[in-house]
Amino acid sequence: MKYFTLTYLIQAFSEEVNILLSISVILLLLSIALVLFILISRLVKSYHLKKEEKFKQLFREIIYGISVQEKNRSDQESDLALTELNKNIHSVFGQQVLIDELIHVRKNVVGTSADNIYAVYLNLELHKNSLKKLKSISWVTKARGIRELAEMDYSNAILQIEQLLSAPQQTIREESILALIRLSKNNSFNFINDYKGEITPWIEINIHKHLLTLDARKLPNFSLWFNHSNRSVRSFSIKMTRLFRQIESVPDLLLLLSEADKDIALLAADAICDMAGQEYATPLAEILSNTWDYDQISIRLMNTMASIGDPDIHSKFLTPFLSHPDYEVRLATVRALEQLNGTEQHIQVLEKDKQVAIQQMIAHVNNTFLN
Amino acid sequence: MKILICDDDEAVVSMIRFKLTREKLGEVSVVNNGRDAKAILNDMHFDLVITDIHMPYCSGIEITQYIRETLKRSTPIIILSAEGLEDTVLQAFQMGATDFISKPFSLAELAIRVKRILSSQ
């Protein structure tokens, strides 16, 4: 019997074998613990999913019923629905499922239905749950809270969300901007006045997407932020001016062409190219000489002059660019002049070799196979 | 009156079904994808079809085309879409849609439109 006791086995094997055996036993125990952990977490997860599904089914029927109620619905009917919902949201989990469902429904409806959903959110004090998330340490929870308040149009949260504009976590800042734009009832964008963070392309896309759903006549005049101390805001405002075709801002965009920050000037040039009409041809022509040192801006403005310029008035502003050191600028000038009233008449003042080069460009521009 | 709702968003489908049933506008059937929509349209006759544009298997535009060109039926069709882009709206009407509603939409307005279409039949 003694041959099978643990003490006998330990004594019987050498020290190395004992170490190996110990490691194997530890590894085996760890593997069992891991498998158990995976099994338990899956069980917990599926339990939560089932619970969530149960809540969803229960809430949906009530929410859909509330959403289709008329404005002059009976209070008794609403109270019954609210009491039924209230019974099931004692846990944070239940509250979260209900908030998610309300948001999902509200996204698809407007008018009375949307108002009814909002009323449920307020009457059940779910906004307090969302507001509480803004104070969470976890940035994911915080971002979730911001989004919930924005989706439910809870504009009383504007002040709390404004404080998160300078949060260290980028996602929080992005969500805050988007929320403030959604919640700003008069589309004033006032928070941008003091905004110091970056407006990333992701934010720009989302703001644009949201603004597309609004009445363009009610959008703010984005030129208000052309001279903002934050470069990112300036860039954003120029892009929005262009996308929403705020043509009245072209004179302000023309001023930006002389900007020291050439990326801003280039954005302004792009916006001008896109929006400027014939009424802006003269101020644009007059500003051309200021852009001599910036090839890309000159090219864009030449292209614009080609379509909006008057041959008799504006050609003289373009001709100096036939001697520009950059080939692309010269070519754009030739193209513009050809479109206005021809280039030949303007090249007599140039040296002989330059005349030949320009004539080759004219031939190139007029070659239908190359253009 | 028989109404078919085709949308893969359960919330949208349920709300419309709730509203139309509450208004007693007809008997409502529901499908969640384009393939099922085609199948049910083959087997049954409907007085009105309300369809979303973006659905699994085939779009609302394709369903409209299927009703008009393959089944050769003049069933009124209301298209629902989250994108109110001019091109999409034009395409829907070119294919023979009767009406177009952008999401988010008003359930009350939808009910009135449905009522008007059904009463004009």
PDB file of C-alpha atoms in Angstrom, chain A residues 128-273:
ATOM      1  CA  LYS A 128     -30.696  60.790 -15.016  1.00  0.00           C
ATOM      2  CA  ASN A 129     -29.158  57.450 -15.970  1.00  0.00           C
ATOM      3  CA  SER A 130     -27.580  59.040 -19.072  1.00  0.00           C
ATOM      4  CA  LEU A 131     -26.401  62.094 -17.124  1.00  0.00           C
ATOM      5  CA  LYS A 132     -24.827  59.852 -14.500  1.00  0.00           C
ATOM      6  CA  LYS A 133     -22.763  58.215 -17.236  1.00  0.00           C
ATOM      7  CA  LEU A 134     -21.125  61.564 -17.991  1.00  0.00           C
ATOM      8  CA  LYS A 135     -19.413  61.336 -14.594  1.00  0.00           C
ATOM      9  CA  SER A 136     -18.146  57.802 -15.121  1.00  0.00           C
ATOM     10  CA  ILE A 137     -14.403  57.076 -15.016  1.00  0.00           C
ATOM     11  CA  SER A 138     -14.722  54.827 -18.053  1.00  0.00           C
ATOM     12  CA  TRP A 139     -14.531  56.832 -21.290  1.00  0.00           C
ATOM     13  CA  VAL A 140     -16.698  54.232 -23.043  1.00  0.00           C
ATOM     14  CA  THR A 141     -19.532  54.788 -20.557  1.00  0.00           C
ATOM     15  CA  LYS A 142     -19.042  58.544 -20.775  1.00  0.00           C
ATOM     16  CA  ALA A 143     -19.244  58.476 -24.584  1.00  0.00           C
ATOM     17  CA  ARG A 144     -22.331  56.309 -24.351  1.00  0.00           C
ATOM     18  CA  GLY A 145     -24.001  58.816 -22.025  1.00  0.00           C
ATOM     19  CA  ILE A 146     -23.243  61.706 -24.382  1.00  0.00           C
ATOM     20  CA  ARG A 147     -24.646  59.812 -27.329  1.00  0.00           C
ATOM     21  CA  GLU A 148     -27.823  58.838 -25.466  1.00  0.00           C
ATOM     22  CA  LEU A 149     -28.518  62.428 -24.466  1.00  0.00           C
ATOM     23  CA  ALA A 150     -27.919  63.597 -28.034  1.00  0.00           C
ATOM     24  CA  GLU A 151     -30.063  60.884 -29.615  1.00  0.00           C
ATOM     25  CA  MET A 152     -32.897  61.706 -27.234  1.00  0.00           C
ATOM     26  CA  ASP A 153     -32.489  65.458 -27.870  1.00  0.00           C
ATOM     27  CA  TYR A 154     -32.117  66.189 -24.172  1.00  0.00           C
ATOM     28  CA  SER A 155     -30.984  69.783 -24.578  1.00  0.00           C
ATOM     29  CA  ASN A 156     -30.806  70.438 -20.817  1.00  0.00           C
ATOM     30  CA  ALA A 157     -27.517  68.529 -20.881  1.00  0.00           C
ATOM     31  CA  ILE A 158     -25.752  71.111 -23.061  1.00  0.00           C
ATOM     32  CA  LEU A 159     -23.773  72.635 -20.184  1.00  0.00           C
ATOM     33  CA  GLN A 160     -22.575  69.272 -18.878  1.00  0.00           C
ATOM     34  CA  ILE A 161     -21.561  68.148 -22.366  1.00  0.00           C
ATOM     35  CA  GLU A 162     -19.750  71.423 -23.079  1.00  0.00           C
ATOM     36  CA  GLN A 163     -17.451  70.651 -20.159  1.00  0.00           C
ATOM     37  CA  LEU A 164     -16.364  67.469 -21.915  1.00  0.00           C
ATOM     38  CA  LEU A 165     -15.143  69.334 -25.017  1.00  0.00           C
ATOM     39  CA  SER A 166     -11.704  69.485 -23.455  1.00  0.00           C
ATOM     40  CA  ALA A 167     -11.662  65.870 -22.244  1.00  0.00           C
ATOM     41  CA  PRO A 168      -8.304  64.111 -22.705  1.00  0.00           C
ATOM     42  CA  GLN A 169      -9.913  61.217 -24.601  1.00  0.00           C
ATOM     43  CA  GLN A 170     -10.467  62.036 -28.284  1.00  0.00           C
ATOM     44  CA  THR A 171     -13.644  59.964 -28.627  1.00  0.00           C
ATOM     45  CA  ILE A 172     -15.253  61.945 -25.786  1.00  0.00           C
ATOM     46  CA  ARG A 173     -14.377  65.226 -27.500  1.00  0.00           C
ATOM     47  CA  GLU A 174     -15.753  63.982 -30.803  1.00  0.00           C
ATOM     48  CA  GLU A 175     -18.984  62.729 -29.267  1.00  0.00           C
ATOM     49  CA  SER A 176     -19.354  66.009 -27.366  1.00  0.00           C
ATOM     50  CA  ILE A 177     -19.092  68.117 -30.518  1.00  0.00           C
ATOM     51  CA  LEU A 178     -21.604  65.983 -32.363  1.00  0.00           C
ATOM     52  CA  ALA A 179     -23.973  66.022 -29.407  1.00  0.00           C
ATOM     53  CA  LEU A 180     -23.761  69.798 -29.035  1.00  0.00           C
ATOM     54  CA  ILE A 181     -24.484  70.313 -32.703  1.00  0.00           C
ATOM     55  CA  ARG A 182     -27.520  68.053 -32.469  1.00  0.00           C
ATOM     56  CA  LEU A 183     -28.749  69.677 -29.283  1.00  0.00           C
ATOM     57  CA  SER A 184     -28.191  73.253 -30.400  1.00  0.00           C
ATOM     58  CA  LYS A 185     -31.795  74.113 -31.190  1.00  0.00           C
ATOM     59  CA  ASN A 186     -31.094  77.319 -33.114  1.00  0.00           C
ATOM     60  CA  ASN A 187     -28.072  75.793 -34.880  1.00  0.00           C
ATOM     61  CA  SER A 188     -25.964  78.527 -33.343  1.00  0.00           C
ATOM     62  CA  PHE A 189     -22.783  76.451 -33.009  1.00  0.00           C
ATOM     63  CA  ASN A 190     -21.862  78.837 -30.168  1.00  0.00           C
ATOM     64  CA  PHE A 191     -19.612  76.299 -28.510  1.00  0.00           C
ATOM     65  CA  ILE A 192     -17.230  76.487 -31.483  1.00  0.00           C
ATOM     66  CA  ASN A 193     -16.306  80.060 -30.496  1.00  0.00           C
ATOM     67  CA  ASP A 194     -14.134  78.779 -27.673  1.00  0.00           C
ATOM     68  CA  TYR A 195     -13.283  75.356 -29.051  1.00  0.00           C
ATOM     69  CA  LYS A 196      -9.600  74.529 -28.737  1.00  0.00           C
ATOM     70  CA  GLY A 197      -9.509  70.881 -29.794  1.00  0.00           C
ATOM     71  CA  GLU A 198      -9.192  69.372 -33.225  1.00  0.00           C
ATOM     72  CA  ILE A 199     -12.112  68.839 -35.577  1.00  0.00           C
ATOM     73  CA  THR A 200     -11.115  65.526 -37.100  1.00  0.00           C
ATOM     74  CA  PRO A 201     -12.287  64.288 -40.532  1.00  0.00           C
ATOM     75  CA  TRP A 202     -14.560  61.845 -38.695  1.00  0.00           C
ATOM     76  CA  ILE A 203     -16.264  64.729 -36.887  1.00  0.00           C
ATOM     77  CA  GLU A 204     -16.520  66.717 -40.112  1.00  0.00           C
ATOM     78  CA  ILE A 205     -18.222  63.830 -41.890  1.00  0.00           C
ATOM     79  CA  ASN A 206     -20.684  63.319 -39.056  1.00  0.00           C
ATOM     80  CA  ILE A 207     -21.472  67.003 -38.680  1.00  0.00           C
ATOM     81  CA  HIS A 208     -22.025  67.255 -42.415  1.00  0.00           C
ATOM     82  CA  LYS A 209     -24.292  64.219 -42.326  1.00  0.00           C
ATOM     83  CA  HIS A 210     -26.330  65.782 -39.537  1.00  0.00           C
ATOM     84  CA  LEU A 211     -26.483  69.219 -41.149  1.00  0.00           C
ATOM     85  CA  LEU A 212     -27.793  67.655 -44.352  1.00  0.00           C
ATOM     86  CA  THR A 213     -30.931  66.711 -42.456  1.00  0.00           C
ATOM     87  CA  LEU A 214     -31.568  70.357 -41.494  1.00  0.00           C
ATOM     88  CA  ASP A 215     -33.034  73.229 -43.438  1.00  0.00           C
ATOM     89  CA  ALA A 216     -30.022  74.793 -45.207  1.00  0.00           C
ATOM     90  CA  ARG A 217     -31.491  78.284 -44.719  1.00  0.00           C
ATOM     91  CA  LYS A 218     -31.242  77.873 -40.969  1.00  0.00           C
ATOM     92  CA  LEU A 219     -27.563  76.908 -40.928  1.00  0.00           C
ATOM     93  CA  PRO A 220     -25.140  79.388 -39.365  1.00  0.00           C
ATOM     94  CA  ASN A 221     -22.947  81.560 -41.543  1.00  0.00           C
ATOM     95  CA  PHE A 222     -19.706  79.572 -41.340  1.00  0.00           C
ATOM     96  CA  SER A 223     -17.607  82.574 -42.390  1.00  0.00           C
ATOM     97  CA  LEU A 224     -17.976  83.714 -38.756  1.00  0.00           C
ATOM     98  CA  TRP A 225     -15.170  81.292 -37.934  1.00  0.00           C
ATOM     99  CA  PHE A 226     -12.835  82.010 -40.859  1.00  0.00           C
ATOM    100  CA  ASN A 227     -10.523  83.912 -38.502  1.00  0.00           C
ATOM    101  CA  HIS A 228     -10.866  81.603 -35.498  1.00  0.00           C
ATOM    102  CA  SER A 229      -7.700  81.145 -33.442  1.00  0.00           C
ATOM    103  CA  ASN A 230      -8.049  77.360 -33.847  1.00  0.00           C
ATOM    104  CA  ARG A 231      -6.759  76.308 -37.275  1.00  0.00           C
ATOM    105  CA  SER A 232      -8.919  73.187 -37.226  1.00  0.00           C
ATOM    106  CA  VAL A 233     -12.086  75.284 -36.784  1.00  0.00           C
ATOM    107  CA  ARG A 234     -11.057  77.567 -39.666  1.00  0.00           C
ATOM    108  CA  SER A 235     -10.515  74.603 -41.943  1.00  0.00           C
ATOM    109  CA  PHE A 236     -13.869  73.119 -40.896  1.00  0.00           C
ATOM    110  CA  SER A 237     -15.755  76.367 -41.478  1.00  0.00           C
ATOM    111  CA  ILE A 238     -14.291  76.780 -44.979  1.00  0.00           C
ATOM    112  CA  LYS A 239     -15.261  73.213 -45.886  1.00  0.00           C
ATOM    113  CA  MET A 240     -18.811  73.691 -44.597  1.00  0.00           C
ATOM    114  CA  THR A 241     -19.117  77.008 -46.459  1.00  0.00           C
ATOM    115  CA  ARG A 242     -18.212  75.150 -49.625  1.00  0.00           C
ATOM    116  CA  LEU A 243     -20.402  72.095 -49.002  1.00  0.00           C
ATOM    117  CA  PHE A 244     -23.460  74.227 -48.211  1.00  0.00           C
ATOM    118  CA  ARG A 245     -22.647  76.701 -50.954  1.00  0.00           C
ATOM    119  CA  GLN A 246     -22.778  79.827 -48.806  1.00  0.00           C
ATOM    120  CA  ILE A 247     -22.005  82.031 -51.789  1.00  0.00           C
ATOM    121  CA  GLU A 248     -22.359  85.240 -49.784  1.00  0.00           C
ATOM    122  CA  SER A 249     -19.101  84.242 -48.045  1.00  0.00           C
ATOM    123  CA  VAL A 250     -16.987  84.397 -51.231  1.00  0.00           C
ATOM    124  CA  PRO A 251     -15.624  87.921 -50.406  1.00  0.00           C
ATOM    125  CA  ASP A 252     -14.391  86.564 -47.054  1.00  0.00           C
ATOM    126  CA  LEU A 253     -12.871  83.564 -48.807  1.00  0.00           C
ATOM    127  CA  LEU A 254     -11.017  85.910 -51.175  1.00  0.00           C
ATOM    128  CA  LEU A 255      -9.348  87.520 -48.160  1.00  0.00           C
ATOM    129  CA  LEU A 256      -8.161  84.085 -47.035  1.00  0.00           C
ATOM    130  CA  LEU A 257      -6.178  83.650 -50.275  1.00  0.00           C
ATOM    131  CA  SER A 258      -3.492  85.958 -48.863  1.00  0.00           C
ATOM    132  CA  GLU A 259      -3.359  83.868 -45.702  1.00  0.00           C
ATOM    133  CA  ALA A 260       0.070  82.918 -44.329  1.00  0.00           C
ATOM    134  CA  ASP A 261      -1.170  79.380 -43.698  1.00  0.00           C
ATOM    135  CA  LYS A 262      -1.126  78.029 -47.222  1.00  0.00           C
ATOM    136  CA  ASP A 263      -3.290  75.005 -46.464  1.00  0.00           C
ATOM    137  CA  ILE A 264      -6.065  77.355 -45.369  1.00  0.00           C
ATOM    138  CA  ALA A 265      -5.504  79.501 -48.460  1.00  0.00           C
ATOM    139  CA  LEU A 266      -5.709  76.400 -50.645  1.00  0.00           C
ATOM    140  CA  LEU A 267      -8.972  75.327 -49.029  1.00  0.00           C
ATOM    141  CA  ALA A 268     -10.326  78.829 -49.630  1.00  0.00           C
ATOM    142  CA  ALA A 269      -9.212  78.642 -53.268  1.00  0.00           C
ATOM    143  CA  ASP A 270     -11.000  75.310 -53.680  1.00  0.00           C
ATOM    144  CA  ALA A 271     -14.159  76.767 -52.178  1.00  0.00           C
ATOM    145  CA  ILE A 272     -13.954  79.816 -54.439  1.00  0.00           C
ATOM    146  CA  CYS A 273     -13.457  77.597 -57.527  1.00  0.00           C
TER     147      CYS A 273
END
